[in-house]
Short mmCIF file of C-alpha atoms and ligand atoms in Angstrom, two decimals:
data_model
loop_
_atom_site.label_atom_id
_atom_site.label_comp_id
_atom_site.label_asym_id
_atom_site.label_seq_id
_atom_site.Cartn_x
_atom_site.Cartn_y
_atom_site.Cartn_z
CA UNK A 91 -0.19 -0.02 0.20
CA UNK A 92 1.39 3.42 -0.73
CA UNK A 93 0.46 6.49 1.27
CA UNK A 94 1.25 10.23 1.42
CA UNK A 95 2.31 11.96 4.58
CA UNK A 96 -1.01 13.53 5.07
CA UNK A 97 -2.83 10.07 4.89
CA UNK A 98 -0.34 9.12 7.24
CA UNK A 99 -1.41 12.10 9.86
CA UNK A 100 -5.15 11.74 9.41
CA UNK A 101 -4.29 7.66 10.26
CA UNK A 102 -1.90 9.11 13.53
CA UNK A 103 -4.79 11.52 14.43
CA UNK A 104 -7.61 9.03 14.32
CA UNK A 105 -5.24 6.12 16.56
CA UNK A 106 -3.72 8.73 18.69
CA UNK A 107 -6.96 9.38 21.32
CA UNK A 108 -7.34 12.43 23.32
CA UNK A 109 -6.05 13.27 26.71
CA UNK A 110 -6.77 15.69 29.55
CA UNK A 111 -2.51 16.36 29.10
CA UNK A 112 -3.16 17.98 25.53
CA UNK A 113 -5.99 20.12 25.18
CA UNK A 114 -4.94 20.32 21.47
CA UNK A 115 -2.98 17.38 19.85
CA UNK A 116 -2.03 16.06 16.04
CA UNK A 117 -3.81 18.57 13.73
CA UNK A 118 -2.77 22.12 14.65
CA UNK A 119 0.57 23.89 13.94
CA UNK A 120 1.32 23.39 17.63
CA UNK A 121 0.08 21.14 20.58
CA UNK A 122 -1.11 22.74 23.39
CA UNK A 123 -0.20 20.94 26.71
CA UNK A 124 -1.52 21.65 30.29
CA UNK A 125 1.31 20.60 32.43
CA UNK A 126 0.55 19.91 36.25
CA UNK A 127 0.88 23.20 38.89
CA UNK A 128 3.89 23.16 40.37
CA UNK A 129 6.16 20.16 39.20
CA UNK A 130 9.43 20.53 37.79
CA UNK A 131 9.13 19.96 34.21
CA UNK A 132 11.78 17.59 32.24
CA UNK A 133 12.53 17.10 28.54
CA UNK A 134 14.97 15.16 26.74
CA UNK A 135 15.55 14.36 23.00
CA UNK A 136 17.33 11.34 21.38
CA UNK A 137 17.85 10.37 17.89
CA UNK A 138 18.17 6.82 16.65
CA UNK A 139 19.70 6.29 13.02
CA UNK A 140 19.83 3.67 10.58
CA UNK A 141 23.21 2.17 10.37
CA UNK A 142 24.36 4.00 13.86
CA UNK A 143 21.80 2.78 16.27
CA UNK A 144 20.23 -0.15 14.47
CA UNK A 145 19.84 -1.80 11.12
CA UNK A 146 16.57 -3.35 9.39
CA UNK A 147 16.92 -6.29 9.70
CA UNK A 148 17.42 -7.67 12.74
CA UNK A 149 15.36 -4.86 14.14
CA UNK A 150 11.67 -4.32 12.34
CA UNK A 151 9.78 -0.79 11.81
CA UNK A 152 8.16 -1.79 15.24
CA UNK A 153 11.32 -2.39 17.07
CA UNK A 154 12.74 0.80 15.90
CA UNK A 155 9.73 3.15 16.78
CA UNK A 156 9.58 1.32 20.19
CA UNK A 157 13.13 1.61 21.01
CA UNK A 158 12.89 5.50 19.88
CA UNK A 159 11.18 6.44 22.81
CA UNK A 160 11.98 3.87 25.13
CA UNK A 161 15.57 5.30 25.27
CA UNK A 162 13.48 8.25 26.11
CA UNK A 163 11.81 7.09 28.61
CA UNK A 164 14.93 5.50 29.85
CA UNK A 165 16.37 9.28 30.17
CA UNK A 166 13.20 10.06 31.91
CA UNK A 167 13.62 7.27 34.77
CA UNK A 168 17.30 8.02 35.15
CA UNK A 169 15.51 11.51 36.44
CA UNK A 170 13.30 10.09 39.16
CA UNK A 171 10.56 11.84 36.62
CA UNK A 172 7.36 10.67 35.24
CA UNK A 173 6.95 11.10 31.35
CA UNK A 174 3.72 12.58 30.13
CA UNK A 175 4.40 13.42 26.80
CA UNK A 176 6.12 12.59 23.70
CA UNK A 177 6.67 14.05 20.20
CA UNK A 178 8.00 12.57 17.48
CA UNK A 179 10.12 13.81 14.30
CA UNK A 180 10.74 11.09 11.56
CA UNK A 181 12.46 10.80 8.13
CA UNK A 182 11.26 8.02 6.62
CA UNK A 183 12.95 5.84 3.62
CA UNK A 184 10.90 6.52 0.86
CA UNK A 185 11.60 3.04 -0.54
CA UNK A 186 9.98 1.01 2.78
CA UNK A 187 6.35 2.31 1.77
CA UNK A 188 3.14 3.28 3.84
CA UNK A 189 3.43 0.49 5.86
CA UNK A 190 6.71 0.45 6.84
CA UNK A 191 5.93 4.57 8.56
CA UNK A 192 2.45 2.59 9.93
CA UNK A 193 4.70 0.15 11.48
CA UNK A 194 7.01 2.65 13.05
CA UNK A 195 4.43 4.17 14.84
CA UNK A 196 2.60 1.16 16.10
CA UNK A 197 5.65 0.11 18.18
CA UNK A 198 6.20 3.81 19.67
CA UNK A 199 2.08 4.33 20.26
CA UNK A 200 2.25 0.62 22.15
CA UNK A 201 5.05 1.43 24.70
CA UNK A 202 3.57 4.81 25.05
CA UNK A 203 0.24 3.32 26.20
CA UNK A 204 2.29 1.23 28.78
CA UNK A 205 3.56 3.76 29.88
CA UNK A 206 0.68 6.37 30.03
CA UNK A 207 2.85 8.63 27.53
CA UNK A 208 0.30 10.96 25.23
CA UNK A 209 1.57 11.36 21.87
CA UNK A 210 1.72 15.63 20.96
CA UNK A 211 2.35 15.76 17.87
CA UNK A 212 5.30 15.15 15.31
CA UNK A 213 6.98 15.93 12.12
CA UNK A 214 6.69 13.33 9.30
CA UNK A 215 9.50 13.65 6.29
CA UNK A 216 10.26 11.35 3.38
CA UNK A 217 13.14 10.82 1.85
CA UNK A 218 15.78 8.88 0.12
CA UNK A 219 17.98 8.33 3.64
CA UNK A 220 18.26 5.76 5.94
CA UNK A 221 15.10 5.83 9.00
CA UNK A 222 16.03 8.37 11.30
CA UNK A 223 13.68 9.06 14.55
CA UNK A 224 14.00 11.50 17.16
CA UNK A 225 11.66 11.48 19.88
CA UNK A 226 11.25 14.46 22.25
CA UNK A 227 9.66 13.45 25.54
CA UNK A 228 8.66 15.44 28.73
CA UNK A 229 7.99 14.66 32.16
CA UNK A 230 7.50 15.70 35.35
CA UNK A 231 9.68 15.35 38.50
CA UNK A 232 8.29 14.27 41.84
CA UNK A 233 7.75 16.44 44.75
CA UNK A 234 11.40 14.70 45.93
CA UNK A 235 12.70 16.51 43.46
CA UNK A 236 14.42 15.13 40.21
CA UNK A 237 17.84 13.25 40.71
CA UNK A 238 20.90 14.53 39.24
CA UNK A 239 24.34 12.88 38.16
CA UNK A 240 25.99 15.80 40.30
CA UNK A 241 24.60 14.65 43.52
CA UNK A 242 26.90 11.21 44.63
CA UNK A 243 28.13 11.76 48.48
CA UNK A 244 31.55 9.97 49.86
CA UNK A 245 30.62 7.23 51.53
CA UNK A 246 27.47 6.58 49.41
CA UNK A 247 27.03 2.80 48.20
CA UNK A 248 26.29 2.50 44.82
CA UNK A 249 23.72 0.19 43.21
CA UNK A 250 22.68 -1.15 40.14
CA UNK A 251 19.63 -2.91 38.78
CA UNK A 252 19.01 -6.04 36.65
CA UNK A 253 22.15 -7.65 35.03
CA UNK A 254 24.36 -6.06 32.24
CA UNK A 255 26.54 -6.88 29.22
CA UNK A 256 25.60 -8.23 26.05
CA UNK A 257 22.66 -6.23 25.39
CA UNK A 258 23.64 -6.17 21.47
CA UNK A 259 22.03 -9.85 21.31
CA UNK A 260 18.52 -8.51 21.69
CA UNK A 261 17.85 -6.62 24.60
CA UNK A 262 18.78 -3.39 22.95
CA UNK A 263 15.41 -3.47 21.40
CA UNK A 264 13.05 -4.81 23.87
CA UNK A 265 14.34 -3.44 27.24
CA UNK A 266 11.86 -1.92 29.44
CA UNK A 267 12.80 1.66 30.72
CA UNK A 268 13.04 1.69 34.70
CA UNK A 269 10.56 4.24 34.68
CA UNK A 270 8.43 2.52 37.35
CA UNK A 271 11.94 1.46 39.43
CA UNK A 272 13.42 4.44 39.37
CA UNK A 273 10.25 6.00 41.25
CA UNK A 274 9.63 3.50 43.45
CA UNK A 275 13.36 3.34 44.64
CA UNK A 276 13.50 7.15 44.86
CA UNK A 277 10.20 6.81 47.09
CA UNK A 278 11.64 4.42 49.32
CA UNK A 279 14.86 5.75 49.74
CA UNK A 280 15.67 8.96 48.53
CA UNK A 281 18.42 8.65 45.73
CA UNK A 282 21.24 11.28 45.76
CA UNK A 283 22.66 10.26 41.93
CA UNK A 284 21.25 8.47 39.03
CA UNK A 285 22.20 7.66 35.55
CA UNK A 286 20.62 5.50 33.18
CA UNK A 287 23.14 3.00 31.45
CA UNK A 288 23.63 3.95 27.83
CA UNK A 289 26.70 3.63 27.27
CA UNK A 290 28.55 1.27 29.84
CA UNK A 291 28.88 1.19 33.18
CA UNK A 292 32.56 2.17 33.19
CA UNK A 293 31.89 5.36 30.81
CA UNK A 294 28.23 5.89 32.58
CA UNK A 295 29.67 5.57 36.19
CA UNK A 296 32.51 8.21 35.21
CA UNK A 297 29.91 10.83 34.19
CA UNK A 298 28.30 10.34 37.72
CA UNK A 299 31.94 10.45 39.64
CA UNK A 300 32.57 13.74 37.18
CA UNK A 301 29.54 15.53 38.02
CA UNK A 302 29.81 14.89 41.11
CA UNK A 303 33.41 15.67 42.07
CA UNK A 304 34.04 12.26 43.32
CA UNK A 305 35.56 8.97 43.27
CA UNK A 306 34.22 5.33 43.40
CA UNK A 307 35.56 1.69 44.16
CA UNK A 308 34.04 -1.26 42.63
CA UNK A 309 34.11 -4.67 43.23
CA UNK A 310 34.14 -6.48 40.12
CA UNK A 311 32.50 -10.01 41.88
CA UNK A 312 29.63 -7.78 42.80
CA UNK A 313 29.03 -6.92 39.21
CA UNK A 314 25.70 -8.25 38.02
CA UNK A 315 26.59 -9.99 34.50
CA UNK A 316 23.73 -11.15 32.46
CA UNK A 317 23.61 -14.34 30.93
CA UNK A 318 23.93 -12.94 26.99
CA UNK A 319 27.42 -11.32 28.48
CA UNK A 320 28.70 -14.61 29.52
CA UNK A 321 27.14 -16.05 26.38
CA UNK A 322 28.90 -13.51 24.28
CA UNK A 323 32.08 -15.89 22.75
CA UNK A 324 34.13 -13.31 21.56
CA UNK A 325 37.44 -13.13 23.35
CA UNK A 326 36.35 -10.75 25.92
CA UNK A 327 35.32 -11.84 29.37
CA UNK A 328 31.58 -11.56 30.58
CA UNK A 329 33.09 -8.78 33.14
CA UNK A 330 34.51 -7.05 30.28
CA UNK A 331 30.93 -7.34 28.74
CA UNK A 332 29.07 -5.55 31.68
CA UNK A 333 31.73 -3.20 32.13
CA UNK A 334 31.78 -1.83 28.62
CA UNK A 335 28.77 -2.86 26.65
CA UNK A 336 26.83 -0.13 25.60
CA UNK A 337 22.23 -0.38 25.92
CA UNK A 338 22.10 -1.56 29.11
CA UNK A 339 19.47 0.87 29.83
CA UNK A 340 19.69 -0.27 33.72
CA UNK A 341 19.62 1.97 37.09
CA UNK A 342 22.71 2.76 38.43
CA UNK A 343 22.44 5.12 41.42
CA UNK A 344 23.88 6.28 44.69
CA UNK A 345 22.57 6.47 48.18
CA UNK A 346 23.37 6.76 51.53
CA UNK A 347 24.65 3.99 53.27
CA UNK A 348 21.74 3.42 55.98
CA UNK A 349 19.79 3.96 53.43
CA UNK A 350 21.00 1.42 50.57
CA UNK A 351 21.21 -1.57 53.83
CA UNK A 352 17.19 -0.59 54.01
CA UNK A 353 16.64 -0.71 50.72
CA UNK A 354 18.18 -3.59 50.05
CA UNK A 355 16.89 -5.51 52.93
CA UNK A 356 13.27 -4.81 51.62
CA UNK A 357 13.37 -4.05 47.87
CA UNK A 358 10.73 -1.90 46.58
CA UNK A 359 11.33 -3.65 43.50
CA UNK A 360 11.35 -6.79 41.83
CA UNK A 361 14.25 -6.72 39.43
CA UNK A 362 17.68 -7.34 41.43
CA UNK A 363 19.33 -4.95 43.06
CA UNK A 364 23.47 -5.06 43.39
CA UNK A 365 25.69 -3.26 45.71
CA UNK A 366 28.59 -2.92 43.46
CA UNK A 367 30.71 -0.20 45.24
CA UNK A 368 30.85 2.60 47.11
CA UNK A 369 31.50 6.39 46.40
CA UNK A 370 35.14 7.98 47.88
CA UNK A 371 36.51 11.26 47.91
CA UNK A 372 39.14 12.02 44.99
CA UNK A 373 38.26 11.27 41.66
CA UNK A 374 38.30 8.31 39.19
CA UNK A 375 37.10 5.05 39.56
CA UNK A 376 39.16 1.70 41.06
CA UNK A 377 38.01 -1.58 40.52
CA UNK A 378 38.76 -4.49 42.70
CA UNK A 379 39.45 -7.93 41.11
CA UNK A 380 38.26 -11.51 41.84
CA UNK A 381 41.62 -11.67 43.06
CA UNK A 382 41.68 -8.73 45.32
CA UNK A 383 44.21 -6.28 43.04
CA UNK A 384 43.26 -3.22 42.34
CA UNK A 385 43.47 -1.58 39.22
CA UNK A 386 42.25 1.65 37.73
CA UNK A 387 39.06 1.63 35.79
CA UNK A 388 39.41 3.37 32.43
CA UNK A 389 36.19 5.06 31.07
CA UNK A 390 36.23 2.58 28.63
CA UNK A 391 32.49 1.96 26.19
CA UNK A 392 30.53 3.08 23.65
CA UNK A 393 31.22 7.25 22.06
CA UNK A 394 30.51 8.73 19.28
CA UNK A 395 33.74 9.33 17.45
CA UNK A 396 34.28 12.99 15.03
P1 LIG B 286 3.14 21.76 10.41
O1 LIG B 286 3.32 21.85 8.63
O2 LIG B 286 2.15 23.20 10.57
O3 LIG B 286 4.25 21.87 11.02
P2 LIG B 286 2.51 19.30 9.62
O4 LIG B 286 1.67 18.63 8.78
O5 LIG B 286 3.89 19.05 10.05
O6 LIG B 286 2.03 20.60 10.32
O7 LIG B 286 1.93 18.42 10.71
C1 LIG B 286 0.76 18.38 10.93
C2 LIG B 286 -0.23 17.43 12.59
O8 LIG B 286 0.32 16.78 12.29
C3 LIG B 286 0.45 18.40 13.46
O9 LIG B 286 0.05 18.37 14.50
C4 LIG B 286 2.07 17.32 14.11
O10 LIG B 286 2.38 17.66 15.65
C5 LIG B 286 1.24 15.69 13.43
N1 LIG B 286 2.52 14.93 13.50
C6 LIG B 286 3.38 15.21 12.35
N2 LIG B 286 4.01 14.14 12.01
C7 LIG B 286 3.66 13.45 13.20
C8 LIG B 286 4.10 12.09 13.66
N3 LIG B 286 5.25 11.47 12.94
N4 LIG B 286 3.35 11.37 14.91
C9 LIG B 286 2.60 12.58 15.15
N5 LIG B 286 1.90 13.38 15.36
C10 LIG B 286 2.68 14.08 13.74
MG1 LIG B 287 5.41 20.49 10.95
#
């Protein structure tokens, strides 16, 4: 089936229901939104590009639509925020046709429904290049305030959710953004600093340390290694995968020791929580290997170079 931009927008408009947070949505020049009074607003944008962040196949257009929103929800989760609205800008490859565009939006809308995010609008373009999707998501901090990268304090314990590494085997397309977990954790304990692990534990932990002007010690044996990281037989150890692989989309956070002990004694979430180390004075990160030797942990991981 072929179609036009106009047809697609009419289809989108019929699919996206009305929402009190968006008094005027798809169909006008700009959306009118109704933010809650008093809450700190959050906004994040992330772009996914064919050939850089995914290839088609193995990813389906539905996967890409879902992931384009999921990475943004993960950023709101990392602030311990509630996502509320999203807008989406797409550059659609002409050759892939109309149903491809519908599938992309279906993937995005399904996840939006799952997380009660209203779709306020977007921009649709068709070209002869690859698929590009940029989602902007809006959210609100809770009464406890947003959790920043810069709030870690010496003595804090460092915790992570879930298991790390090997995401490329599949999780990078199907991960569940840890929005609910972040809210429950922050409600239960008052977190000092948090980041979502998108570029690898080693890299993302250094971002927290730099912003907070502190150092850290990690224990190798405490780092939760995923089954996918153990299964990857490519010459790198499972621990290296867990430290360096990107796109885990788990949460790393720090909090006072007594709060961490309480949290671990009665976890407010079902996902596993691992205590992987502590925040120290100074800078940089040390890793205590399984044989007890200490070494500096470089900020290895995924970074776009140009
Ligand atoms: P304009 O030319 O005034 O920017 P558009 O024709 O780009 O208007 O968009 C028409 C309406 O459709 C707008 O309300 C816009 O937010 C919405 N829209 C366009 N593309 C998308 C999309 N991919 N997803 C959701 N809403 C979209
Ligand atoms: Mg427009």
